[in-house]
mmCIF file of C-alpha atoms in Angstrom:
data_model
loop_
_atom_site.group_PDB
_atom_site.id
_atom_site.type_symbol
_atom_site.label_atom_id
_atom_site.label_comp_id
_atom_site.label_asym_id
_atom_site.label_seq_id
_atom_site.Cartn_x
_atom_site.Cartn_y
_atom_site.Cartn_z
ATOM 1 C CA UNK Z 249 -90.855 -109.993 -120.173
ATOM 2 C CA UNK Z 250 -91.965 -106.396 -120.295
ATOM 3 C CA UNK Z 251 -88.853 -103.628 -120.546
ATOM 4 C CA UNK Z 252 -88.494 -100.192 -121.350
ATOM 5 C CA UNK Z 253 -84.574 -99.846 -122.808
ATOM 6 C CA UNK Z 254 -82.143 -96.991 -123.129
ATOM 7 C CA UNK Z 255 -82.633 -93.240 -125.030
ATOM 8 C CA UNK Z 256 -80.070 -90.416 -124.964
ATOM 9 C CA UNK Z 257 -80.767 -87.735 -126.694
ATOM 10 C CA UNK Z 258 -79.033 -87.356 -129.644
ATOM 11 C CA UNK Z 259 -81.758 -88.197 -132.439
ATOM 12 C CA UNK Z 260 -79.547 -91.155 -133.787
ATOM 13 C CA UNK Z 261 -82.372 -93.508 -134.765
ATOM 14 C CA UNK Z 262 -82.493 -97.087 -133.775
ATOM 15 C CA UNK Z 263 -84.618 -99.682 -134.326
ATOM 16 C CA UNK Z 264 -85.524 -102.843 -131.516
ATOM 17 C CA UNK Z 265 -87.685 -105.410 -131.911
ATOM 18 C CA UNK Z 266 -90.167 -105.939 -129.732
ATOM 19 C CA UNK Z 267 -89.861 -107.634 -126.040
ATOM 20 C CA UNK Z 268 -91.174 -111.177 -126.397
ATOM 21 C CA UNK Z 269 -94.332 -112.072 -124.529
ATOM 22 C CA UNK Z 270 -95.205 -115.299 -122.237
ATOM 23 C CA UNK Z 271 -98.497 -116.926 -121.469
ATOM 24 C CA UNK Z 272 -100.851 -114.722 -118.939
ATOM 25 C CA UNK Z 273 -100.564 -116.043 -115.211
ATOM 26 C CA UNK Z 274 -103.694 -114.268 -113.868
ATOM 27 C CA UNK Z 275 -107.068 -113.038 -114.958
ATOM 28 C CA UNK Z 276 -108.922 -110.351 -113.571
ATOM 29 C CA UNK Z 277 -109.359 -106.748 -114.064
ATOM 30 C CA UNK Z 278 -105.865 -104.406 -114.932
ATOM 31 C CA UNK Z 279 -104.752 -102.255 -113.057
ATOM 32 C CA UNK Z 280 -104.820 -98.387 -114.568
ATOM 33 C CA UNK Z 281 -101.868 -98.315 -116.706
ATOM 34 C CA UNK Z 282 -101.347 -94.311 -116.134
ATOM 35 C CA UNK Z 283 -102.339 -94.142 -112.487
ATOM 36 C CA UNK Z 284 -102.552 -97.374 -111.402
ATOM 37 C CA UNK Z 285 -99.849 -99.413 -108.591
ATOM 38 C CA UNK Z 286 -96.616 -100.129 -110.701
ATOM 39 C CA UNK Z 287 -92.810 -100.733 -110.026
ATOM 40 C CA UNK Z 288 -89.950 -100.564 -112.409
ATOM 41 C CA UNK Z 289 -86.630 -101.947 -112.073
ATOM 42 C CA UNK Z 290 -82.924 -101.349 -114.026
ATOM 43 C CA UNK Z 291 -79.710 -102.705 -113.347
ATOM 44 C CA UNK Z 292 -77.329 -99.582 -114.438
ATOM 45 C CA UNK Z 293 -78.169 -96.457 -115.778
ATOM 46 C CA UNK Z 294 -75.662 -93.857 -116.682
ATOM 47 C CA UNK Z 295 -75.284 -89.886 -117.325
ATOM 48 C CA UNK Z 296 -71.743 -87.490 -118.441
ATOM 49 C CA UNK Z 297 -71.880 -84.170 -117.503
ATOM 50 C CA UNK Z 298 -72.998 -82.394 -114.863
ATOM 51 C CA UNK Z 299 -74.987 -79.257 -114.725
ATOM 52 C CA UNK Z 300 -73.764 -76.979 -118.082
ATOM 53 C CA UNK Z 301 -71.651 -80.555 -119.217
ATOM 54 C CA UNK Z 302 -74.845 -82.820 -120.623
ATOM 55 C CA UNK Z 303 -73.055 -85.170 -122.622
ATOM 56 C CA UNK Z 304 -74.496 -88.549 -122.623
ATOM 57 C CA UNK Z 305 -77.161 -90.554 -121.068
ATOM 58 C CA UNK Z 306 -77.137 -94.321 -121.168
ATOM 59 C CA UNK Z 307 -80.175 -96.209 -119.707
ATOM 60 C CA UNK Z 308 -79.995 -100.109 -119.990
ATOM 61 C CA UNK Z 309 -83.840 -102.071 -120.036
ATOM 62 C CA UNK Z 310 -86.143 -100.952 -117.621
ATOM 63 C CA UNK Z 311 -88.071 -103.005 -116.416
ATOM 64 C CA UNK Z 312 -91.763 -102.142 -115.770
ATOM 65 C CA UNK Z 313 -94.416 -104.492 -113.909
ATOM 66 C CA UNK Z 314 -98.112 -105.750 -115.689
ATOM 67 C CA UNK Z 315 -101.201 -104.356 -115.630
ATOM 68 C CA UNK Z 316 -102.283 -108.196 -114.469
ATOM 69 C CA UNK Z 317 -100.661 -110.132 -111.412
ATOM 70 C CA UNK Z 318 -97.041 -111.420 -112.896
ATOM 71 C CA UNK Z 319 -93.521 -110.181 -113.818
ATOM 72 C CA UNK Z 320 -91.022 -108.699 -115.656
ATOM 73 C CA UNK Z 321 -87.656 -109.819 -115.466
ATOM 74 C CA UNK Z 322 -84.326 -108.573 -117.059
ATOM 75 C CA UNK Z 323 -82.607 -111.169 -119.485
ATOM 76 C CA UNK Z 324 -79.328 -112.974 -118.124
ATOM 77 C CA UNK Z 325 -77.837 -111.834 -121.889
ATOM 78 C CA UNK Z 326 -77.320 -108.496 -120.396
ATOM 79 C CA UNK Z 327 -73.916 -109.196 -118.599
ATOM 80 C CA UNK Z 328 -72.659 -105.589 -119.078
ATOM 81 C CA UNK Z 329 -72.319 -102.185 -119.313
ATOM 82 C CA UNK Z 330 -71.643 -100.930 -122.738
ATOM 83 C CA UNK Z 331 -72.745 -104.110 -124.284
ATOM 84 C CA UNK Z 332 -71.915 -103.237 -127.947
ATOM 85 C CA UNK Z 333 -70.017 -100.329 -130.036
ATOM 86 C CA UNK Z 334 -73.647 -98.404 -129.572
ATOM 87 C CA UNK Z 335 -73.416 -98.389 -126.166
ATOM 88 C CA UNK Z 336 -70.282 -97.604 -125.812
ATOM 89 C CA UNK Z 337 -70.230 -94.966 -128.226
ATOM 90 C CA UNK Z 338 -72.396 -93.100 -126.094
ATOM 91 C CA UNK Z 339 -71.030 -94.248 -122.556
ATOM 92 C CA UNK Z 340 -67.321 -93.106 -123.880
ATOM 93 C CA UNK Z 341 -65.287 -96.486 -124.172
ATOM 94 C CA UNK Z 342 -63.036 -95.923 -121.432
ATOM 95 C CA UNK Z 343 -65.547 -97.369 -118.120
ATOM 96 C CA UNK Z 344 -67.152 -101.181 -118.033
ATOM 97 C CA UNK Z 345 -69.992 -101.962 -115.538
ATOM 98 C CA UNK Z 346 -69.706 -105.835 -114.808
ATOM 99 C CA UNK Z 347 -73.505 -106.815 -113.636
ATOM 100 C CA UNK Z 348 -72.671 -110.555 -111.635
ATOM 101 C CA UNK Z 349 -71.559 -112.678 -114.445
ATOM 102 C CA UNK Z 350 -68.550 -112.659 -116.425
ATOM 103 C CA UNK Z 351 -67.725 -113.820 -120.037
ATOM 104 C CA UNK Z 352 -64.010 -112.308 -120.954
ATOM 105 C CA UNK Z 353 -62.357 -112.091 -117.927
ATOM 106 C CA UNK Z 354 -62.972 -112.127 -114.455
ATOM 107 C CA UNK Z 355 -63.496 -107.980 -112.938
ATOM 108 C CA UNK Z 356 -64.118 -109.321 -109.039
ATOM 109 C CA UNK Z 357 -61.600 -109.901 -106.323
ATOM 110 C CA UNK Z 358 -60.989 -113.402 -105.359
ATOM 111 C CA UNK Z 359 -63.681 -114.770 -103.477
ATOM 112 C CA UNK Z 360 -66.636 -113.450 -104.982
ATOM 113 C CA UNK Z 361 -68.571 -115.860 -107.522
ATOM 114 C CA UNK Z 362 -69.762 -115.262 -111.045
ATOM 115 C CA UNK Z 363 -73.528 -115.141 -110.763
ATOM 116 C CA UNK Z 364 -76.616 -114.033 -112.828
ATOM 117 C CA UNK Z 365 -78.345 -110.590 -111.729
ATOM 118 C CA UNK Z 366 -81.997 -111.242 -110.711
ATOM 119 C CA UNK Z 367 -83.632 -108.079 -111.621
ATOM 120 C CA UNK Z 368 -87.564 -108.157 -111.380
ATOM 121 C CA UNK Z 369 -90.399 -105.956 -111.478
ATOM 122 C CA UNK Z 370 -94.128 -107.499 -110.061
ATOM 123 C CA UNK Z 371 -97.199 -106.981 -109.624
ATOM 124 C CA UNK Z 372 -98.763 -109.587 -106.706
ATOM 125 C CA UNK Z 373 -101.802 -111.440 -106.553
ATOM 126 C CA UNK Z 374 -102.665 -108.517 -104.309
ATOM 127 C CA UNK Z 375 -102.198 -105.814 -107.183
ATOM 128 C CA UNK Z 376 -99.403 -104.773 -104.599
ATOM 129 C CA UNK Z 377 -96.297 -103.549 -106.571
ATOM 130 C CA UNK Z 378 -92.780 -104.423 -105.469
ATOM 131 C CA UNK Z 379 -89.035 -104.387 -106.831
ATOM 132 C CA UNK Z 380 -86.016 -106.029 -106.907
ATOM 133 C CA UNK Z 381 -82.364 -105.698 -108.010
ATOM 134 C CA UNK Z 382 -79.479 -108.365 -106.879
ATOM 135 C CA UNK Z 383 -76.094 -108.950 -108.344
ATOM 136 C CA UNK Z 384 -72.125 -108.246 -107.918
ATOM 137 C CA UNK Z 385 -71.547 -104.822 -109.447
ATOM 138 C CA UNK Z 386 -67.881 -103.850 -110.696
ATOM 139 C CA UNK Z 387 -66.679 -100.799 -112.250
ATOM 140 C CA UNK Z 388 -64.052 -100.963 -114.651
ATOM 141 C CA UNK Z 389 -61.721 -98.267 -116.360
ATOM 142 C CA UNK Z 390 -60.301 -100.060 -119.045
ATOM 143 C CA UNK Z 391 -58.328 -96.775 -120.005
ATOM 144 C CA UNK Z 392 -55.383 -97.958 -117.014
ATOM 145 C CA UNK Z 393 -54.972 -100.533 -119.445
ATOM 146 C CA UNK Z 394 -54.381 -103.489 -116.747
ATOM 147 C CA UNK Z 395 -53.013 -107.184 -118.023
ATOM 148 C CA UNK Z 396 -56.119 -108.604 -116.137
ATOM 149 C CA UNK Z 397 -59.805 -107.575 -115.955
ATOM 150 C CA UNK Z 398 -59.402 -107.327 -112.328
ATOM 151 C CA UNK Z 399 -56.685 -104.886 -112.788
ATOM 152 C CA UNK Z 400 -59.074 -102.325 -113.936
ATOM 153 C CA UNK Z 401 -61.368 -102.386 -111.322
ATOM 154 C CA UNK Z 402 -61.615 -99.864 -109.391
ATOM 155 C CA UNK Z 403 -65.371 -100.129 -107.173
ATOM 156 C CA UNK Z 404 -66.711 -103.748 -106.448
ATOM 157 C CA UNK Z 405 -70.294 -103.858 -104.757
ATOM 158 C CA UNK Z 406 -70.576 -107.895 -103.591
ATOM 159 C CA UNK Z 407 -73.652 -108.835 -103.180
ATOM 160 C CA UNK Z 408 -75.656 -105.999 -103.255
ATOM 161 C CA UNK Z 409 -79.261 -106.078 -103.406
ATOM 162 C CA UNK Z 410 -82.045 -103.099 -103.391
ATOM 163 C CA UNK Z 411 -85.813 -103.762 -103.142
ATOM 164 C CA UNK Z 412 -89.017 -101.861 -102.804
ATOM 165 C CA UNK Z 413 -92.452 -102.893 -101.845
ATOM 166 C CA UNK Z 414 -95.698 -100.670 -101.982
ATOM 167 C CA UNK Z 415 -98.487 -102.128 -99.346
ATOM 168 C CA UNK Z 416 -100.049 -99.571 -98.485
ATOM 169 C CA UNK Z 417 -99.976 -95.363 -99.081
ATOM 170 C CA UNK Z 418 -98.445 -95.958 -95.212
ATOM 171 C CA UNK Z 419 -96.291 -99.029 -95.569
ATOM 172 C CA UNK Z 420 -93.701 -98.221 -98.547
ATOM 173 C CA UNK Z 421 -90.619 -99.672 -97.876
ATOM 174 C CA UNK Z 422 -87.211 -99.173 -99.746
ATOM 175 C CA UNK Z 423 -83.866 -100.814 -99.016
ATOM 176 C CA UNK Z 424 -80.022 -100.665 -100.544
ATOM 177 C CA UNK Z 425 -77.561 -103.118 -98.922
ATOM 178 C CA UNK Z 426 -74.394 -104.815 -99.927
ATOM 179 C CA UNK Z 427 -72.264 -107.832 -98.359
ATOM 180 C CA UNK Z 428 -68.767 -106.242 -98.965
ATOM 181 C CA UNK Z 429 -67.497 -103.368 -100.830
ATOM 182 C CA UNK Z 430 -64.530 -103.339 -102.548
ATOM 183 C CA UNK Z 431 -62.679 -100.155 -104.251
ATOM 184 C CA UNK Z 432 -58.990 -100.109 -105.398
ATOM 185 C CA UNK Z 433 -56.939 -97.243 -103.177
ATOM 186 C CA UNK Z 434 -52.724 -97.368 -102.949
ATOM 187 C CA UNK Z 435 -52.638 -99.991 -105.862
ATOM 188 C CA UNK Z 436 -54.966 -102.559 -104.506
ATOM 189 C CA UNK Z 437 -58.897 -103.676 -104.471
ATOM 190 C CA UNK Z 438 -59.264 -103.525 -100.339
ATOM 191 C CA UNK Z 439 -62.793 -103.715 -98.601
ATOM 192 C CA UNK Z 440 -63.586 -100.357 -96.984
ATOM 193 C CA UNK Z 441 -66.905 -100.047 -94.776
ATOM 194 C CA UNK Z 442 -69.869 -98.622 -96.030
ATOM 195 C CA UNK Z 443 -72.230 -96.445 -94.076
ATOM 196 C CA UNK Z 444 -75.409 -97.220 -93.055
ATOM 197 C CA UNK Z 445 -78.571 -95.259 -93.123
ATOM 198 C CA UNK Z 446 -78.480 -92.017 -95.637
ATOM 199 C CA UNK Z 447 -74.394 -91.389 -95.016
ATOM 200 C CA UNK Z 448 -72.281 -91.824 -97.825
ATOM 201 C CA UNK Z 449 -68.709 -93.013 -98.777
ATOM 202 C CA UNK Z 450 -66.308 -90.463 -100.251
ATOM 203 C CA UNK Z 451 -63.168 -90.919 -101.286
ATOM 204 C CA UNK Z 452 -60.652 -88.811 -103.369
ATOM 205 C CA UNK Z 453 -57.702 -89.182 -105.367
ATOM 206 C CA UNK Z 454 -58.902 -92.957 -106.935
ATOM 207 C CA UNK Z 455 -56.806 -93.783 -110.132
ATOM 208 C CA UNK Z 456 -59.764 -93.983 -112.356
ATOM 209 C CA UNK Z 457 -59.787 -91.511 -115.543
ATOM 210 C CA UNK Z 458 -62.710 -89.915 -117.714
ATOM 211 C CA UNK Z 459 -65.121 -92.115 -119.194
ATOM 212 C CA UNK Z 460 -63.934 -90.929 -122.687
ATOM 213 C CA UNK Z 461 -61.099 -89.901 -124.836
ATOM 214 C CA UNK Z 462 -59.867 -86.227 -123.840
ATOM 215 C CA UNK Z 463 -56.992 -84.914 -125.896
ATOM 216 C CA UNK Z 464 -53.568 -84.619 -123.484
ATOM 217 C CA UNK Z 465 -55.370 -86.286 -121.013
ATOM 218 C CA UNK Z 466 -52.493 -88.212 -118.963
ATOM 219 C CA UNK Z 467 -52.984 -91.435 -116.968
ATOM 220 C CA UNK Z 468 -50.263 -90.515 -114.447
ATOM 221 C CA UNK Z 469 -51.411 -87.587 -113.264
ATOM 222 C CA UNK Z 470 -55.366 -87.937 -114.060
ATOM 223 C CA UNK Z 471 -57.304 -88.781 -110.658
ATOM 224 C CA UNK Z 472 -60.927 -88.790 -109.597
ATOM 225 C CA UNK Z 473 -63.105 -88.180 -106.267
ATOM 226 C CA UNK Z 474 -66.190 -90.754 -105.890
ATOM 227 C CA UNK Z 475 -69.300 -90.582 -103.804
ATOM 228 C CA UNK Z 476 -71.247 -93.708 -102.987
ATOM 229 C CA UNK Z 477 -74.552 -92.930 -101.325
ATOM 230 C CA UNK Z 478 -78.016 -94.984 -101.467
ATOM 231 C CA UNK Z 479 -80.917 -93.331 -103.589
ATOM 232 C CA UNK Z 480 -83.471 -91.664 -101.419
ATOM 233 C CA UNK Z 481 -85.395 -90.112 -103.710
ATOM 234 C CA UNK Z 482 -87.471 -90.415 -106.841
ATOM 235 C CA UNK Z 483 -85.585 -87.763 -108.995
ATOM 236 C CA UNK Z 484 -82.256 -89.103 -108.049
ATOM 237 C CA UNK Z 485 -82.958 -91.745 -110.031
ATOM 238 C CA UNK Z 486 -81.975 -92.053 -113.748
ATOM 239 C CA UNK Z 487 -84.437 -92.863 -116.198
ATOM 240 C CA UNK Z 488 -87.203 -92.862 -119.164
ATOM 241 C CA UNK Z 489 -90.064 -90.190 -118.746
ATOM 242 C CA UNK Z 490 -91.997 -93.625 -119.179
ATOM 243 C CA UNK Z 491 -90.650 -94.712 -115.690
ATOM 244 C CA UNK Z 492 -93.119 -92.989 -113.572
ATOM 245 C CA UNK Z 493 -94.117 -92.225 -110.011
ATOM 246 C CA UNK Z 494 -97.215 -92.279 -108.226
ATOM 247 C CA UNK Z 495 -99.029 -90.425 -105.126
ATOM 248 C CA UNK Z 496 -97.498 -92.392 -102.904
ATOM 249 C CA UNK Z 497 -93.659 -93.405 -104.205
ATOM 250 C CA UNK Z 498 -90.708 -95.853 -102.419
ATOM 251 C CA UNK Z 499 -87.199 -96.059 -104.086
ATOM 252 C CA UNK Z 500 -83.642 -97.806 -103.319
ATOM 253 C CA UNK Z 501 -80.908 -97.781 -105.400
ATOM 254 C CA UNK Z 502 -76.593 -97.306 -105.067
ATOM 255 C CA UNK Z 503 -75.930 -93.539 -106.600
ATOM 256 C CA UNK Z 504 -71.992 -93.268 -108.054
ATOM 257 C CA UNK Z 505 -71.138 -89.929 -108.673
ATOM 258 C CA UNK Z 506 -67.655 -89.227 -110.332
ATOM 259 C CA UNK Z 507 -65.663 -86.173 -110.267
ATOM 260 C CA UNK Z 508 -62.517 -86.469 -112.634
ATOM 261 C CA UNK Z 509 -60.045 -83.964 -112.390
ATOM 262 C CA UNK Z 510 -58.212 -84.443 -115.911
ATOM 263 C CA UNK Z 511 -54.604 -82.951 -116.208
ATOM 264 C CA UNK Z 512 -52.040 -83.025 -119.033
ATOM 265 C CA UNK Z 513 -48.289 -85.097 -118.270
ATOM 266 C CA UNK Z 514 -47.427 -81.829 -117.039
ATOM 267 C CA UNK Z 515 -50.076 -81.875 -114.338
ATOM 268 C CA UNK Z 516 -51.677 -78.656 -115.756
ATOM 269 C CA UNK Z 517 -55.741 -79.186 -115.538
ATOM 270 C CA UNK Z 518 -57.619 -79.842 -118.232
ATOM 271 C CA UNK Z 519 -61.007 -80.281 -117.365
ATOM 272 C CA UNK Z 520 -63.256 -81.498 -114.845
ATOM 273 C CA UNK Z 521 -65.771 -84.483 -115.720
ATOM 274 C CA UNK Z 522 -68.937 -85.586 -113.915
ATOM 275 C CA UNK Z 523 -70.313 -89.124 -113.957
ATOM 276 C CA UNK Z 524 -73.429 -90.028 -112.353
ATOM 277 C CA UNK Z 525 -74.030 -93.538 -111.936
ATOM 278 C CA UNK Z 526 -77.305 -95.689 -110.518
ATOM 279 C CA UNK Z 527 -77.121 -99.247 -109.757
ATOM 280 C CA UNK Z 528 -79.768 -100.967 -109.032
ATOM 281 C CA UNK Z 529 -82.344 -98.345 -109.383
ATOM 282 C CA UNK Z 530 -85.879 -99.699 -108.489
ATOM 283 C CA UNK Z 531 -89.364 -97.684 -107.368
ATOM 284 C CA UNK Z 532 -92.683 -98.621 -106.414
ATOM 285 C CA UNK Z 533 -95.863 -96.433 -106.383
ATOM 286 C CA UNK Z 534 -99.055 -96.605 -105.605
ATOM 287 C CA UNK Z 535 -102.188 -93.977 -105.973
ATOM 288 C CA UNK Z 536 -104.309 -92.189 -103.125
ATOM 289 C CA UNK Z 537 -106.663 -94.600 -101.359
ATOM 290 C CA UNK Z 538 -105.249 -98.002 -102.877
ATOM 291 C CA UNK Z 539 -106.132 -100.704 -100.930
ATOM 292 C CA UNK Z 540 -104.511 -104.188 -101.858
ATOM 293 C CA UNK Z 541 -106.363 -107.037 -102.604
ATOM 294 C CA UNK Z 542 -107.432 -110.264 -100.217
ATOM 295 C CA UNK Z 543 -104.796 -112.639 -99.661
ATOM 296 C CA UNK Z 544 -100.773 -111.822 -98.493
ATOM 297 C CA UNK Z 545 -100.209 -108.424 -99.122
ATOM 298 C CA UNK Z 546 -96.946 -106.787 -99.224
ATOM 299 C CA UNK Z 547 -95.551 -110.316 -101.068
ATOM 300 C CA UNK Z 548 -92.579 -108.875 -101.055
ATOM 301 C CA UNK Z 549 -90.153 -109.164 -104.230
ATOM 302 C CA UNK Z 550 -89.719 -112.391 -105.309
ATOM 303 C CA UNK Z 551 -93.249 -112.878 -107.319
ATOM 304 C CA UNK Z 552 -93.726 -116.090 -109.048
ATOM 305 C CA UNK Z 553 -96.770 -115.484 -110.752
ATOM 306 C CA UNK Z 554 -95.542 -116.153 -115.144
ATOM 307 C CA UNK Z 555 -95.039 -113.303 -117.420
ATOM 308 C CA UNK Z 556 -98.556 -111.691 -118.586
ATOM 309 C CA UNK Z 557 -98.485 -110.764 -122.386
ATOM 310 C CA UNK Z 558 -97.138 -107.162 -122.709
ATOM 311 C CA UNK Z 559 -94.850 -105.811 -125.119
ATOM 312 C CA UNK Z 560 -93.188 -102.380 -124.624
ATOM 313 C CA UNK Z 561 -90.686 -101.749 -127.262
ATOM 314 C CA UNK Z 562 -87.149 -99.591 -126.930
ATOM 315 C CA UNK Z 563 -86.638 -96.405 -127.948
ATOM 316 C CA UNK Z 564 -83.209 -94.694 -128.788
ATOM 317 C CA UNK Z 565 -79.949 -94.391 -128.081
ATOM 318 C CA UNK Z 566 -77.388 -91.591 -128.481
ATOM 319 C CA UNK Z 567 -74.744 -88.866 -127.091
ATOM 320 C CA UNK Z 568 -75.761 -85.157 -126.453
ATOM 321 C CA UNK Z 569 -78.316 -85.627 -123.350
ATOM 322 C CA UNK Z 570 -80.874 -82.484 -123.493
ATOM 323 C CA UNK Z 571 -80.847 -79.882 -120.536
ATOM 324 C CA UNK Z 572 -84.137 -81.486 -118.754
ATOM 325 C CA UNK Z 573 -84.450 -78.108 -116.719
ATOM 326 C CA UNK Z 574 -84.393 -79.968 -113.368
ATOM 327 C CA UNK Z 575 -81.771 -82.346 -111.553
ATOM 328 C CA UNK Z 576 -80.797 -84.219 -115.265
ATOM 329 C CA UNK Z 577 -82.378 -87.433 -113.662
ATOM 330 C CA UNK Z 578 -84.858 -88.158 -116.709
ATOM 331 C CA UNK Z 579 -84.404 -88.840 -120.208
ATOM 332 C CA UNK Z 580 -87.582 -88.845 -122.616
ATOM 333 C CA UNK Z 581 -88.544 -92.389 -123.534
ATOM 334 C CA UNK Z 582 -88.206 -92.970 -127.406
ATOM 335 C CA UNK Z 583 -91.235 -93.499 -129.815
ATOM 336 C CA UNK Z 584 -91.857 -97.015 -130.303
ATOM 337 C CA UNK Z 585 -91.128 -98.900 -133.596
ATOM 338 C CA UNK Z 586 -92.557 -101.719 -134.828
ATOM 339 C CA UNK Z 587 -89.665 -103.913 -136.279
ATOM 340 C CA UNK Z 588 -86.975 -105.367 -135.588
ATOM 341 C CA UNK Z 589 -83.075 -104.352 -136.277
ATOM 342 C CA UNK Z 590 -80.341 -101.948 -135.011
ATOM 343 C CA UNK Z 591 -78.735 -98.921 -136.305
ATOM 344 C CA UNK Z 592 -76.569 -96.978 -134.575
ATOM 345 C CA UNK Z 593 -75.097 -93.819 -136.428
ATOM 346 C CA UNK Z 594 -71.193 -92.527 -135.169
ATOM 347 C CA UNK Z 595 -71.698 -90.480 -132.098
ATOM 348 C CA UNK Z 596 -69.326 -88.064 -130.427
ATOM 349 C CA UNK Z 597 -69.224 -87.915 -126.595
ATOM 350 C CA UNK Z 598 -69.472 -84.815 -125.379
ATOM 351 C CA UNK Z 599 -67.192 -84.656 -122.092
ATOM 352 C CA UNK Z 600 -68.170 -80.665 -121.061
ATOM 353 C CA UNK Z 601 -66.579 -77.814 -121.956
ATOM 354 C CA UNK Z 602 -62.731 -77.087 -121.640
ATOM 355 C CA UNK Z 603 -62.209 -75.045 -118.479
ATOM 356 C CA UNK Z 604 -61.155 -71.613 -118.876
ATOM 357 C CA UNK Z 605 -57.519 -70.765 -117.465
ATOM 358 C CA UNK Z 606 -57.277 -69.860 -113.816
ATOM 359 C CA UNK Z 607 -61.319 -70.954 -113.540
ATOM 360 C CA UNK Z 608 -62.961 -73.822 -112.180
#
């Protein structure tokens, strides 16, 4: 499978080994690897801080389509959201993203299934690129320290699914929909409706904490407001400077964006924390005057073609996000490195700065 994976900023060096490679489906001539058609799909990205507050950017494997007809497809090992001490050094211990199946615990209501994601990036027969991410989404905050899995969870997105598909420089489609949403209000995980088209859910005063350790932050009096909205454009995304766009760019995606108002037992405020969250982010692009091949264009997202032989290794991972001078949406992709292995050095999490008395 072909993959980008995750870089913060923080110059913690870490080694990956390489993606493996299958067996090329398709002959022919490759498509231009800078400016040619090309989709990219991830599963859960993640960023701490808001404007002023960079502290941490998390992006899980990326993955990008071939130069040749085939696929890239995200491994079923990736289950969740930190996945080791690494991760969750720079995510802040505190929040788990469940991604369909479940190993230690169940996170989902009764009812919905454990399932593998199906996560796919393809280019078609037609050299038309297209997208898809599907699983069960569930957002944990492990810091309420719940008997159950399921008593942690505070946002469940069943069956959600988000897929983009590049025909034509005048037929881009893009589409974010979910079966039932689920998100814990007055003790309990309750389905509340989600708005179609470009509106989005908000909600305030959720029991869910910071993503991290804050010193005299309280549980009891600790409460966040969260905004659920579909991805509508490219820079809302969150990514690698490797995941690019194109002349002609369609996107989907679920945005989560956290506000956590942290306050001491007293109830005096601490700080304020921002978490944005993309699930299911997924683009498509194609250049000025592409025209797809013969045959049935637009094959949507469910290419069969096999894996072509491309390897894109990781990069890094770290705390301390840079200021990227725009909308914080990109993180640089890391160098690639040649062996095998993984270091992770001790990493802070930095949750923004304390606010000053009597300020916001």
């Amino acid at each position: 499978m072909t993959r980008f994976a995750s870089k913060a900023a923080a110059l913690t060096a870490v080694l990956f080994p390489l993606v493996g490679a299958g067996v090329a489906g398709a002959q022919g001539q490759a498509v231009d690897e800078k400016t040619g058609p090309v989709s990219f799909a991830n599963i859960a990205s993640v960023r701490i801080g808001g404007e002023g507050q960079h502290g941490g950017a998390l992006i899980t494997e990326t993955q990008r389509s071939p130069l040749l007809p085939g696929q890239s497809k995200l491994g079923t090992d990736r289950v969740t959201v930190p996945k080791d001490d690494g991760e969750r050094a720079t995510f802040g211990g505190h929040y788990q993203i469940d991604l369909g199946r479940y190993t230690n615990g169940n996170p989902y209501p009764a009812g919905v299934a454990s399932r593998d994601h199906n996560v796919v990036a393809a280019l078609q027969a037609t050299t038309v690129p297209t997208a898809v991410a599907e699983t069960s989404y569930a957002l944990r905050d492990n810091w309420q320290g719940g008997a159950k899995a399921a008593d942690n969870t505070v946002l469940v997105l069943e069956g959600a699914k988000t897929a983009v598909d590049c025909t034509a420089p005048s037929k881009l489609t893009g589409t974010s929909s979910v079966t039932r949403l689920w998100v814990r209000q007055d003790g309990g995980l309750g389905i509340v409706p989600m708005p179609g088209g470009t509106a989005g859910l908000e909600l305030k005063n959720l029991r869910l904490g910071p993503p991290g350790d804050i010193a005299n932050a309280s549980k009891d009096t600790t409460l966040s407001d969260l905004k659920l909205t579909r991805v509508g454009a490219f820079d809302q995304l969150i990514r690698q400077d490797g995941w690019r766009g194109g002349d002609y760019t369609a996107v989907a995606g679920w945005r989560v964006e956290i506000t956590t108002h942290v306050k001491d037992a007293a109830g005096a405020a601490l700080q304020d924390v921002q978490t944005n969250i993309v699930l299911g982010g997924v683009s498509c692009s194609v250049p000025k005057g592409f025209v797809a091949k013969a045959g049935n264009t637009g094959g949507g997202t469910s290419a069969t073609q096999a894996a072509v032989p491309t390897q894109v290794p990781a990069g890094y991972l770290g705390a301390a996000a840079p200021d990227t001078g725009g909308d914080g949406s990109r993180v640089p992709l890391g160098i690639g490195l040649l062996f095998g292995g993984v270091f992770f050095g001790a990493v802070a999490l930095l949750l923004g700065r304390r606010r000053k008395s009597g300020t916001d």
